[in-house]
XYZ file of C-alpha atoms in Angstrom:
586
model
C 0.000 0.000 0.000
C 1.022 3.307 -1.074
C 1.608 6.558 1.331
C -1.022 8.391 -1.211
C -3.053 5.706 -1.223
C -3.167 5.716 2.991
C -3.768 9.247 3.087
C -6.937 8.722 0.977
C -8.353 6.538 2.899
C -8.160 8.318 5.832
C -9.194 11.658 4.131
C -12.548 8.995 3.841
C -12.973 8.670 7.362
C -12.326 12.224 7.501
C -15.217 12.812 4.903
C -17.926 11.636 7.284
C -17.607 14.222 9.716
C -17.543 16.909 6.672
C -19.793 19.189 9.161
C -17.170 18.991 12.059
C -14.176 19.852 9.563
C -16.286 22.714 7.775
C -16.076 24.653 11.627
C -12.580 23.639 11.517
C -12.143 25.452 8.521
C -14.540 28.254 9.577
C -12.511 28.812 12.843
C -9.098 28.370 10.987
C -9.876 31.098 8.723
C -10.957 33.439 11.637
C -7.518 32.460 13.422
C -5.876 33.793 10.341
C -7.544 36.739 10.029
C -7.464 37.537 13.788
C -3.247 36.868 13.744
C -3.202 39.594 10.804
C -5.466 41.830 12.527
C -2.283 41.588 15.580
C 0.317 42.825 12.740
C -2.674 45.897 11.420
C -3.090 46.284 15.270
C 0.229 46.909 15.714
C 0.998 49.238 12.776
C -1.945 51.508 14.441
C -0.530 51.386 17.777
C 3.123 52.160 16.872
C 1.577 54.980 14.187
C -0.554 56.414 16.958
C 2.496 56.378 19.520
C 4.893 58.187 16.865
C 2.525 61.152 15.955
C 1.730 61.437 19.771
C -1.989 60.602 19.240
C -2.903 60.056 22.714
C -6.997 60.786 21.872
C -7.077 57.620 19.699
C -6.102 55.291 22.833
C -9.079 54.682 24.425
C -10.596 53.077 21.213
C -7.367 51.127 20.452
C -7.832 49.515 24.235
C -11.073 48.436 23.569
C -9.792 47.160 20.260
C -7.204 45.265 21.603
C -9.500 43.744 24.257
C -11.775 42.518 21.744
C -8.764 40.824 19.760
C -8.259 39.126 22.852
C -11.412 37.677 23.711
C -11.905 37.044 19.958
C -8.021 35.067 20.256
C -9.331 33.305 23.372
C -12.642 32.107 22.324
C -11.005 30.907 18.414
C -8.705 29.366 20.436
C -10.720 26.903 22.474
C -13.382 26.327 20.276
C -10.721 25.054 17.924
C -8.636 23.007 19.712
C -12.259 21.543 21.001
C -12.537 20.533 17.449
C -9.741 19.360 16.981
C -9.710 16.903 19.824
C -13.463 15.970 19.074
C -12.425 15.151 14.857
C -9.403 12.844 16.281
C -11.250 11.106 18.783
C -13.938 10.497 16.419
C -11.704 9.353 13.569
C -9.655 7.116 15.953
C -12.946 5.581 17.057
C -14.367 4.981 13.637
C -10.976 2.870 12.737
C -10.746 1.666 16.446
C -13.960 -0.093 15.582
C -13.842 -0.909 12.003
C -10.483 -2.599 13.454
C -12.334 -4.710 15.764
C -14.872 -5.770 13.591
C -12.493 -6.742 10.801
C -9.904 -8.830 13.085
C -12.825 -10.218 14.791
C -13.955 -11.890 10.974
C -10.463 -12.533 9.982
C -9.839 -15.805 9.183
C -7.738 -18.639 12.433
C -4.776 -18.627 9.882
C -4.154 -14.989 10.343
C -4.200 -15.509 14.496
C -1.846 -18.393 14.126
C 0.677 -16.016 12.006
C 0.579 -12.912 13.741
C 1.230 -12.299 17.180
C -1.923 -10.580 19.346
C 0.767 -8.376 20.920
C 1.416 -6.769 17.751
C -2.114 -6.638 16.465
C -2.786 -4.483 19.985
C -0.055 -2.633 19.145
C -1.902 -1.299 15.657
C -5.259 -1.148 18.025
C -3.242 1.501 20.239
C 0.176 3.577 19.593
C -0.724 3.148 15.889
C -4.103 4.312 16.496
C -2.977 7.175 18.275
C -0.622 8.690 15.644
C -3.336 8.357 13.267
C -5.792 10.359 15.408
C -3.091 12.862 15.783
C -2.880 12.982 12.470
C -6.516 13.591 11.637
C -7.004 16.703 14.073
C -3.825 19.004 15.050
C -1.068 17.551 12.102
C -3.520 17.965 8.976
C -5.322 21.360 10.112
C -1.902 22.526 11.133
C -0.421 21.773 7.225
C -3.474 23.422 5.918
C -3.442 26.502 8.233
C 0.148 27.283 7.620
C 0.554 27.659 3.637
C -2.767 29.546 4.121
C -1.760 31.841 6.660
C 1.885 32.480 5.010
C 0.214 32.971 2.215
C -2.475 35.598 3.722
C 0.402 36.974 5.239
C 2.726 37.667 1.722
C -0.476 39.360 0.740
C -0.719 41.186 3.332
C 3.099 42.178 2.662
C 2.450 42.974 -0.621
C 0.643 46.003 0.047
C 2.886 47.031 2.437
C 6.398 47.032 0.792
C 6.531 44.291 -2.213
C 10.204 44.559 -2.784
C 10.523 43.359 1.085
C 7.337 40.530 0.374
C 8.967 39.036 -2.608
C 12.572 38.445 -0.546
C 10.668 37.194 2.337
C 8.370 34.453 0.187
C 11.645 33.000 -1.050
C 11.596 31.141 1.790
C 8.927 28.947 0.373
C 10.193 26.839 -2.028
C 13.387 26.309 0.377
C 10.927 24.796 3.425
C 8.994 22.680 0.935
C 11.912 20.667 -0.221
C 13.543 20.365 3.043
C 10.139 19.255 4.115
C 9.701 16.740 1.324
C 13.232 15.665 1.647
C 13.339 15.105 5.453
C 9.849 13.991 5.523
C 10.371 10.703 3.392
C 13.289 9.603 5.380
C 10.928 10.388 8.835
C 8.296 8.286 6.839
C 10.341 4.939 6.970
C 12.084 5.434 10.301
C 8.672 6.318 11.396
C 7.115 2.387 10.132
C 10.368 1.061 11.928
C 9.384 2.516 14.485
C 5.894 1.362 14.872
C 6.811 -2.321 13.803
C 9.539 -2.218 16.409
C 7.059 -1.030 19.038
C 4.705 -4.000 18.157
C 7.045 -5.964 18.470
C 7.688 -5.124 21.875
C 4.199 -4.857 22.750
C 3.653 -8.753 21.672
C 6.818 -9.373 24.084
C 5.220 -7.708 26.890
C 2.239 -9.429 26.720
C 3.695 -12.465 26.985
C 5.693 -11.549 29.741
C 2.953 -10.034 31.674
C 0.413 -13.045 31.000
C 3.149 -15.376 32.567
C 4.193 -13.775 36.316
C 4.198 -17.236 38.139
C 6.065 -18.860 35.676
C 9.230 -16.255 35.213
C 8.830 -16.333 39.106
C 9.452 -20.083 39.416
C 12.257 -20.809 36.884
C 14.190 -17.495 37.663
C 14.146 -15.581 34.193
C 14.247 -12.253 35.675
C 17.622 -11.141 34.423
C 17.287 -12.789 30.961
C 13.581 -11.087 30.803
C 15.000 -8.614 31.372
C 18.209 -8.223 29.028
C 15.262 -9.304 26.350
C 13.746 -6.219 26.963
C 16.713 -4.213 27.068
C 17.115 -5.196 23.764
C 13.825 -4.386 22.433
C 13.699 -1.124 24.119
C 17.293 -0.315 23.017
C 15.812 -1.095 19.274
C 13.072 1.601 19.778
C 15.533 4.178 21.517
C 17.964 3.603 18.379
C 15.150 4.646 15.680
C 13.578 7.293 18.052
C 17.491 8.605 18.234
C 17.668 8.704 14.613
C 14.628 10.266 14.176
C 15.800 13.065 16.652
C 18.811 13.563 14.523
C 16.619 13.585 11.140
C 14.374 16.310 13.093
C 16.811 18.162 14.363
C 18.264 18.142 11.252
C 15.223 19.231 9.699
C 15.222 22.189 12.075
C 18.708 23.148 11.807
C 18.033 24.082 8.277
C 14.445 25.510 8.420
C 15.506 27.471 11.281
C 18.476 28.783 9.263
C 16.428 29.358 6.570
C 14.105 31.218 7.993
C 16.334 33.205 10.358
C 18.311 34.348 7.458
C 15.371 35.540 5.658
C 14.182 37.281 8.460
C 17.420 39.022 9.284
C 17.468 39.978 5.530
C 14.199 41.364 5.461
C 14.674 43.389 8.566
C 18.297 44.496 7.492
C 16.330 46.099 4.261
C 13.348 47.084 6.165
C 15.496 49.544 8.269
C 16.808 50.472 5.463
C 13.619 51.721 3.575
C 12.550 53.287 7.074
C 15.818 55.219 7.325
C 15.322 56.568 3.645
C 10.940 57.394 4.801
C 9.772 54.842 2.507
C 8.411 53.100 5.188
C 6.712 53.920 8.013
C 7.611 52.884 11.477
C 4.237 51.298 12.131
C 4.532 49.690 8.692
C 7.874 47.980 9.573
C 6.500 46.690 13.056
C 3.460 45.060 10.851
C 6.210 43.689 8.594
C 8.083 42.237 11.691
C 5.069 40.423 12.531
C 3.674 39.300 9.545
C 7.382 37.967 8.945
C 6.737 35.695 11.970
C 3.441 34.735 10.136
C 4.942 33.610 6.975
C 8.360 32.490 8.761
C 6.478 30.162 11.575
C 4.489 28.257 9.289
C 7.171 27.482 6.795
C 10.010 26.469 10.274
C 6.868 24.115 10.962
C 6.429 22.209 7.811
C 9.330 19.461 8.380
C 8.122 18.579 11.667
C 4.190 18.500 10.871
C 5.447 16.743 7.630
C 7.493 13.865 9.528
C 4.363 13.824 12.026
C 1.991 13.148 9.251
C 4.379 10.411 7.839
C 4.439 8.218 10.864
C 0.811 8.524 10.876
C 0.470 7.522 7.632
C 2.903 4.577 8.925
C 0.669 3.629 11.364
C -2.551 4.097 8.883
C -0.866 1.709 6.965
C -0.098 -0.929 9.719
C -3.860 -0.707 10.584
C -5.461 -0.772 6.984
C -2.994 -4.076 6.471
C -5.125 -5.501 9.159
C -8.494 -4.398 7.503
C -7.121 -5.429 4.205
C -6.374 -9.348 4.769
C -8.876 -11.593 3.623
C -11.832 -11.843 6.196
C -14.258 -15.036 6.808
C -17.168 -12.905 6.828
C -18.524 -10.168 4.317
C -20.265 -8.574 7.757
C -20.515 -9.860 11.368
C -22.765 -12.652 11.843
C -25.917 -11.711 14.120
C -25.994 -13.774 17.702
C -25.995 -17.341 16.722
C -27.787 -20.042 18.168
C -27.122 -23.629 18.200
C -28.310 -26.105 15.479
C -31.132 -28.713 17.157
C -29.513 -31.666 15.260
C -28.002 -33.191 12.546
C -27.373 -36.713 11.098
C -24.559 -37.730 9.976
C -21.072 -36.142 9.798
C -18.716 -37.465 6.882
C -14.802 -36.682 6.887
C -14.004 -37.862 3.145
C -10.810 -38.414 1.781
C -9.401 -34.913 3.839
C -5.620 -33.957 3.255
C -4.345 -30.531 5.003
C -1.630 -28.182 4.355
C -0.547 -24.996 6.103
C 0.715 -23.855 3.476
C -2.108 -24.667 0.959
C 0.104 -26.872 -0.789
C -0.044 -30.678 -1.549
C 3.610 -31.416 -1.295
C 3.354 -30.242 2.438
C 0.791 -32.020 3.978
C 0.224 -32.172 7.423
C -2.884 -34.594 7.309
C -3.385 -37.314 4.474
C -6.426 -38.982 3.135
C -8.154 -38.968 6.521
C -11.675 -40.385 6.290
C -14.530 -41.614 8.724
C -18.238 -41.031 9.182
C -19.975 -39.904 12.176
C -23.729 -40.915 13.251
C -26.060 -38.681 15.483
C -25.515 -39.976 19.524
C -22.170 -41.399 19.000
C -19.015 -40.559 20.789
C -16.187 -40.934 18.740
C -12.355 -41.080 20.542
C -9.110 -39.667 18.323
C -6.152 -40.700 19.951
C -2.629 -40.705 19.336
C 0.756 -39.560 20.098
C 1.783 -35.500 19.950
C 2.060 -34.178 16.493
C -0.253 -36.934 15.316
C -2.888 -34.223 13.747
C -5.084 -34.464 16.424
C -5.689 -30.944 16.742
C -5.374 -29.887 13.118
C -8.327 -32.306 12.319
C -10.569 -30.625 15.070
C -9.727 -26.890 13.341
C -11.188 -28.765 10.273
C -14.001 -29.547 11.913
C -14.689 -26.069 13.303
C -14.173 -25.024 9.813
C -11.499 -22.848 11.067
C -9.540 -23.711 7.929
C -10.629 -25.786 4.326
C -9.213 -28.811 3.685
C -6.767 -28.728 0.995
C -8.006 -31.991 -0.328
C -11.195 -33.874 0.460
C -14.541 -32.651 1.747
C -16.130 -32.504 5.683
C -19.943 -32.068 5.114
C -23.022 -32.602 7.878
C -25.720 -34.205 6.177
C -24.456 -34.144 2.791
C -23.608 -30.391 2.829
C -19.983 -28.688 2.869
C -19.790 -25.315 4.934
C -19.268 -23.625 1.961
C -23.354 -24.669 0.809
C -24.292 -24.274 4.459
C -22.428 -20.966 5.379
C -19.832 -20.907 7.741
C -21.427 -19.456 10.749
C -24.467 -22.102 10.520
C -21.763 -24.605 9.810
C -20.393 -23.847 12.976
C -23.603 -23.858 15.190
C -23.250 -27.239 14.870
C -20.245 -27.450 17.122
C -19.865 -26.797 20.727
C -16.281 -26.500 22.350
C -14.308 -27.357 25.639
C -10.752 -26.590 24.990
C -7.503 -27.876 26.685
C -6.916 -24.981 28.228
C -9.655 -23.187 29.090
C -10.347 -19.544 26.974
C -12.510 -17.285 29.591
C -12.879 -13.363 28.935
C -12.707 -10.992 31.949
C -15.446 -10.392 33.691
C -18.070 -12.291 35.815
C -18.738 -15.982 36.265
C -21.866 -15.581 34.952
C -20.571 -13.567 31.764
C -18.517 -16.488 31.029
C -21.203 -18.902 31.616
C -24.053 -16.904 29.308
C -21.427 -16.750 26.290
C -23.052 -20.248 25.803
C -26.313 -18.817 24.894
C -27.201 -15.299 26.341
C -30.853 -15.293 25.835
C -31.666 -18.058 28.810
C -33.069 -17.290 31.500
C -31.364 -17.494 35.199
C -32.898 -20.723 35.739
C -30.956 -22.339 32.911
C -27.711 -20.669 33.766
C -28.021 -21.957 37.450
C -29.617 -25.188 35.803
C -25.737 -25.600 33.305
C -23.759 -24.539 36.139
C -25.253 -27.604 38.480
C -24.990 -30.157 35.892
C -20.919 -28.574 35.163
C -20.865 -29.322 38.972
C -19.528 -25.856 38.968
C -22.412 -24.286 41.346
C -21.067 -25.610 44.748
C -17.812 -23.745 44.572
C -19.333 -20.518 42.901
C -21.485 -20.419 45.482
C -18.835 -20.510 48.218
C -17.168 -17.129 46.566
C -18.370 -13.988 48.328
C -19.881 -12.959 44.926
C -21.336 -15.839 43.909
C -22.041 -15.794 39.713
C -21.023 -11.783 39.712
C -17.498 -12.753 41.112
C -14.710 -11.207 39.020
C -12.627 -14.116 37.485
C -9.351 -12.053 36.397
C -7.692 -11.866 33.777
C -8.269 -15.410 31.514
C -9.910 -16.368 34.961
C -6.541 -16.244 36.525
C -8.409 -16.159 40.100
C -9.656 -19.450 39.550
C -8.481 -22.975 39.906
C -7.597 -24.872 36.446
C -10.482 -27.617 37.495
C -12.978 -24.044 38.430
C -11.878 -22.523 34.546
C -12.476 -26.131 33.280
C -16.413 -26.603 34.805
C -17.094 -22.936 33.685
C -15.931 -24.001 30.402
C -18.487 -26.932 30.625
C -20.974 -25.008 31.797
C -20.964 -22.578 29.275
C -20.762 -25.726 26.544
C -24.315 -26.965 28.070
C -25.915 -23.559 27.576
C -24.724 -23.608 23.752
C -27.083 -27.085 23.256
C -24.861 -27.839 19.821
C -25.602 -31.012 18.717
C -21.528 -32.050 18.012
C -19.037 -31.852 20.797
C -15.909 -31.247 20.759
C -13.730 -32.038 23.700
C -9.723 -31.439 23.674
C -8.294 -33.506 25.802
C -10.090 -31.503 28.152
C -8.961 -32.978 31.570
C -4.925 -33.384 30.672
C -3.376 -30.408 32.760
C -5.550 -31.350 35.674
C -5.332 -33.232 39.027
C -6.727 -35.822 39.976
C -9.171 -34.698 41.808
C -10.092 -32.040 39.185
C -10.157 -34.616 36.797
C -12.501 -37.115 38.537
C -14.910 -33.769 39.100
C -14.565 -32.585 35.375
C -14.567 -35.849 34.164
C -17.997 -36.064 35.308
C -19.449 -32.773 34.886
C -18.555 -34.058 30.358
C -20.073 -36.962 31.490
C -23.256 -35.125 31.844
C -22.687 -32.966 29.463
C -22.062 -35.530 26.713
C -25.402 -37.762 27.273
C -27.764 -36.785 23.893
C -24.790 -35.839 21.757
C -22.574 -36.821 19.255
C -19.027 -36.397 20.928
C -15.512 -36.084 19.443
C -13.221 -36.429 21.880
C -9.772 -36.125 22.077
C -8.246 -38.320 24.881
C -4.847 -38.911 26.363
C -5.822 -41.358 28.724
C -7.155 -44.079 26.786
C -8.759 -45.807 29.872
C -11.248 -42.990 29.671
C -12.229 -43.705 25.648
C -12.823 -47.611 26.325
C -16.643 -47.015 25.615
C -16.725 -44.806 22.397
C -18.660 -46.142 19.456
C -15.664 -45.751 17.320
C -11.696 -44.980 18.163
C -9.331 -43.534 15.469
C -5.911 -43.548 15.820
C -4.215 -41.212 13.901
C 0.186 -40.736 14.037
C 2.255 -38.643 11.245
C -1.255 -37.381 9.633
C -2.948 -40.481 8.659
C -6.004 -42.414 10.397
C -3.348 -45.478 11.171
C -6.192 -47.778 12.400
C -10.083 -47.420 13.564
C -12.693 -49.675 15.225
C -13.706 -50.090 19.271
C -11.613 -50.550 22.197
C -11.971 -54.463 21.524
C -11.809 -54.713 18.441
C -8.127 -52.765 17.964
C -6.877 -54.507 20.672
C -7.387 -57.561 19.398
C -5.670 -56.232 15.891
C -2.270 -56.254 18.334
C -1.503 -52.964 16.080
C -0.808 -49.793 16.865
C -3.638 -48.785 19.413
C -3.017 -51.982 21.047
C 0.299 -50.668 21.609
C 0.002 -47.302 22.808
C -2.641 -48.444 25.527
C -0.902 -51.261 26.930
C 2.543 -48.741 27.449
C -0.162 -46.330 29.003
C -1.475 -49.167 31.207
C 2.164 -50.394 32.308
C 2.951 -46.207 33.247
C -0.443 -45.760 34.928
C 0.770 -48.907 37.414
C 4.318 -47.603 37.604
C 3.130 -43.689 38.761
C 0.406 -46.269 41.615
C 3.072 -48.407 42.579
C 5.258 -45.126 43.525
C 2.332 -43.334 45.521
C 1.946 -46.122 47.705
């Protein structure tokens, strides 16, 4: 994506609030007029002074208090406006942010890190809602108002105006110039900071665990380093700025030592009155000012326009959705689930594929077990499933349809989910719990929450269902995150469930309590489950053992052990370990 390209889009956003820029405007071109009205003000003070008119000063005070109440009020109602058109603007793409990554697509989550996505959700946001109120009203105020100002100059001594306006062309191509380079340190700069964002979070998600194995000091050299990256480009940048202006500065103090030099000059000779060289002065600063400012607003608007671009990369990958699916509810039932001939690739292609020719059909009220050692494809096949990505070969349909002839969001209100690890959002118990299905009534929440044998122990908190759970339910126990989980899954009602080995990082205990609360939650549907204790799996209608991608053998517990193959193997070296850990508790 272009910088031109960038700017128009934003000059879009900027287009809906045409009302809120047109009083922009309006009070930018009163702020113009009232800073040449100082320079006329001052000519009639200074003229007034010389010929010793000492009548006229009782007018020229109320004049000047005018001017300043004028100043004042132009002055707040414009930087008002200001604020309100960036806040506004950063809102509109705040939002249209979150509702594109919210439809983009599981591959795009499992290539980018969320630390750097936040990043474009906040310090890129910001520059770009800098951008939209002080930086672009600033670049059009100042040509305008050093242009006013020549005018202005013009009538008062236009040999002195045209040496002054030379300064012009000068600023613009040190602006240009300086402003490119600012442009690319200034995307450095914002990829380095998301970089360091996505570090942080990390870090800052995992306290206990940089706690326990002592990575303090290398945590912290880590972040030397990425904050050492950041201080580099910002120092660079400094350099370019001050660069920058060093030679608008000199530029424009040269100028205005010129023009001085030659207004004395014409005032010594009476060509020029005294009053008319103070107005000269002034309007000097007018025309001087804005063209010492254009390197700095230029570089400002380029690392907006870096960060625009960061965002609108984000907007502009491929979403799932054309528009955000309205609250979905949970199909009632289906009949039969087919996995035909399904091959899988990462990287879309054939050569490369991480699951081969998998294929098995799946009845209403069955429970079907997928077992296996790690890196098997386990996982990848249940991302099928949730239609999180399209098989590169093969077809998944439910009842003779593929989710690209259902649609994908009533594709996937056929699935419910409990995860490994359980994914809570921060907030209450009972938020968590109604993300199943929020339009049930309490009874039904209370009802799920019983049956996840989750209500004994949220009833114990002081808050009950509005207790706060932390951040990813960090107050709560892994076994408490995992019955929440299951309670939420038995609000949602889908007819297919998916469990993910969704007792292996608990105790036993927790396990024997969770184990039941799926128990439950699994009678009237059809259940894939992904087990790593195969003692729990010994009733499923139908096992499949999957290892390097391929379905490697599938039947019931019986029948596979009686093959003596590879199912029969794994469970009897799970057997001989279960006895081993028994033997060493007692």
């Amino acid at each position: 994506m272009n910088k031109e390209g960038t700017f128009f889009r934003l000059l879009k956003y900027m287009g809906r609030y045409k009302l809120l820029y047109a009083g922009l405007i309006i009070t930018m071109l009163v702020s113009i007029v009232l800073d040449l009205s100082v320079a006329w003000f001052l000519s009639l003070i200074t003229n007034a002074a010389v010929k010793l008119e000492v009548d006229r000063w009782p007018i020229l005070i109320l004049m000047g208090v005018g001017m300043l109440i004028c100043i004042s009020l132009i002055a707040y109602f414009d930087t008002y406006l200001k604020q309100k058109a960036s806040l506004k603007i950063r809102n509109d793409i705040r939002q249209d942010t979150m509702e594109h990554a919210l439809r983009l697509p599981q591959s795009y989550y499992d290539q980018h890190h969320t630390g750097d996505l936040l990043a474009r959700f906040t310090s890129d946001n910001q520059a770009v809602g800098e951008a939209s109120g002080n930086v672009i009203m600033a670049l059009l105020k100042n040509p305008l108002l050093a242009l006013c100002a020549f005018i202005y100059l013009l009538s008062i001594h236009w040999p002195l105006a045209l040496i002054t306006i030379s300064i012009g062309p000068l600023m613009i191509l040190a602006g240009k110039t300086f402003g490119e380079v600012m442009r690319k340190k200034g995307i450095r700069l914002q990829e380095a900071m998301g970089r360091t964002t996505s570090f942080l979070q990390d870090v800052l998600g995992a306290s206990i665990l940089y706690k326990i194995f002592g990575l303090e000091k290398k945590i912290a050299n880590q972040y030397r380093q990425y904050s050492s990256e950041i201080s580099e480009i910002e120092r660079s940048q400094g350099k370019i700025q001050g660069a920058a202006n060093s030679v608008s500065q000199g530029i424009a103090n040269l100028t205005f030592i010129i023009a001085i030099l030659l207004a004395g000059f014409f005032v010594a000779k009476g060509s020029l009155e005294v009053g008319a060289m103070l107005a000269f002065i002034q309007l000097m600063n007018y025309l001087v000012n804005p063209f010492s400012a254009l390197p700095s607003l230029w570089s400002g608007m380029q690392q907006a326009l870096a960060g625009a671009e960061r965002i609108f990369q984000v907007i502009d990958f491929p979403k799932e959705y054309t528009e955000l699916p309205q609250e979905s509810h949970a199909k009632a039932s289906f009949s039969e689930l087919a996995v035909s001939n399904v091959g899988f690739s990462y990287t879309d292609s054939v050569d490369d594929l991480v699951l081969r020719d998998v294929r098995f059909h799946v009845y209403a009220g069955q429970t079907i077990a997928i077992v296996g050692t790690s890196g098997g494809g386990k996982s990848t096949l249940f991302k099928l499933l949730m239609g999180l990505y399209i098989p590169t070969t093969g077809t998944i349909e439910i009842d003779g349809r593929d989710r690209e002839a259902i649609g994908l969001r009533e594709y996937r209100n056929y699935f419910s989910l409990v995860p490994q690890e359980s994914v809570l959002f921060t907030g209450t118990i009972r938020d968590n719990i109604m993300d199943g299905n929020p339009s049930v009534h309490e009874e039904q929440m209370i009802a799920a929450a019983k049956q996840a044998n989750a209500y004994d122990f949220i009833m114990k908190l002081p808050d009950g269902f509005e207790t706060e759970i932390g951040e990813r339910g960090s107050r709560l126990s892994g076994g408490q995150k995992q019955r929440i989980a299951i309670a939420r899954a038995i609000l949602r009602d889908a007819p297919i469930l998916l469990l993910d080995e969704a007792t292996s990082a608990l105790d036993n205990e927790s396990e024997r309590v969770v184990q039941d609360a799926l128990t439950k939650l699994m009678v009237g549907k059809t259940t894939l489950v992904i087990a790593h204790r195969l003692s729990t799996v010994q009733n499923a209608d139908l096992i499949l053992v999957m290892e390097n991608g391929q379905l490697v053998e599938k039947g019931t517990h019986d029948a596979l052990l009686l093959a003596g193959g590879r199912y029969h193997t794994l469970y009897h070296s799970q057997m001989e370990k279960d006895e081993q850990s028994l033997v060493l508790e007692i």
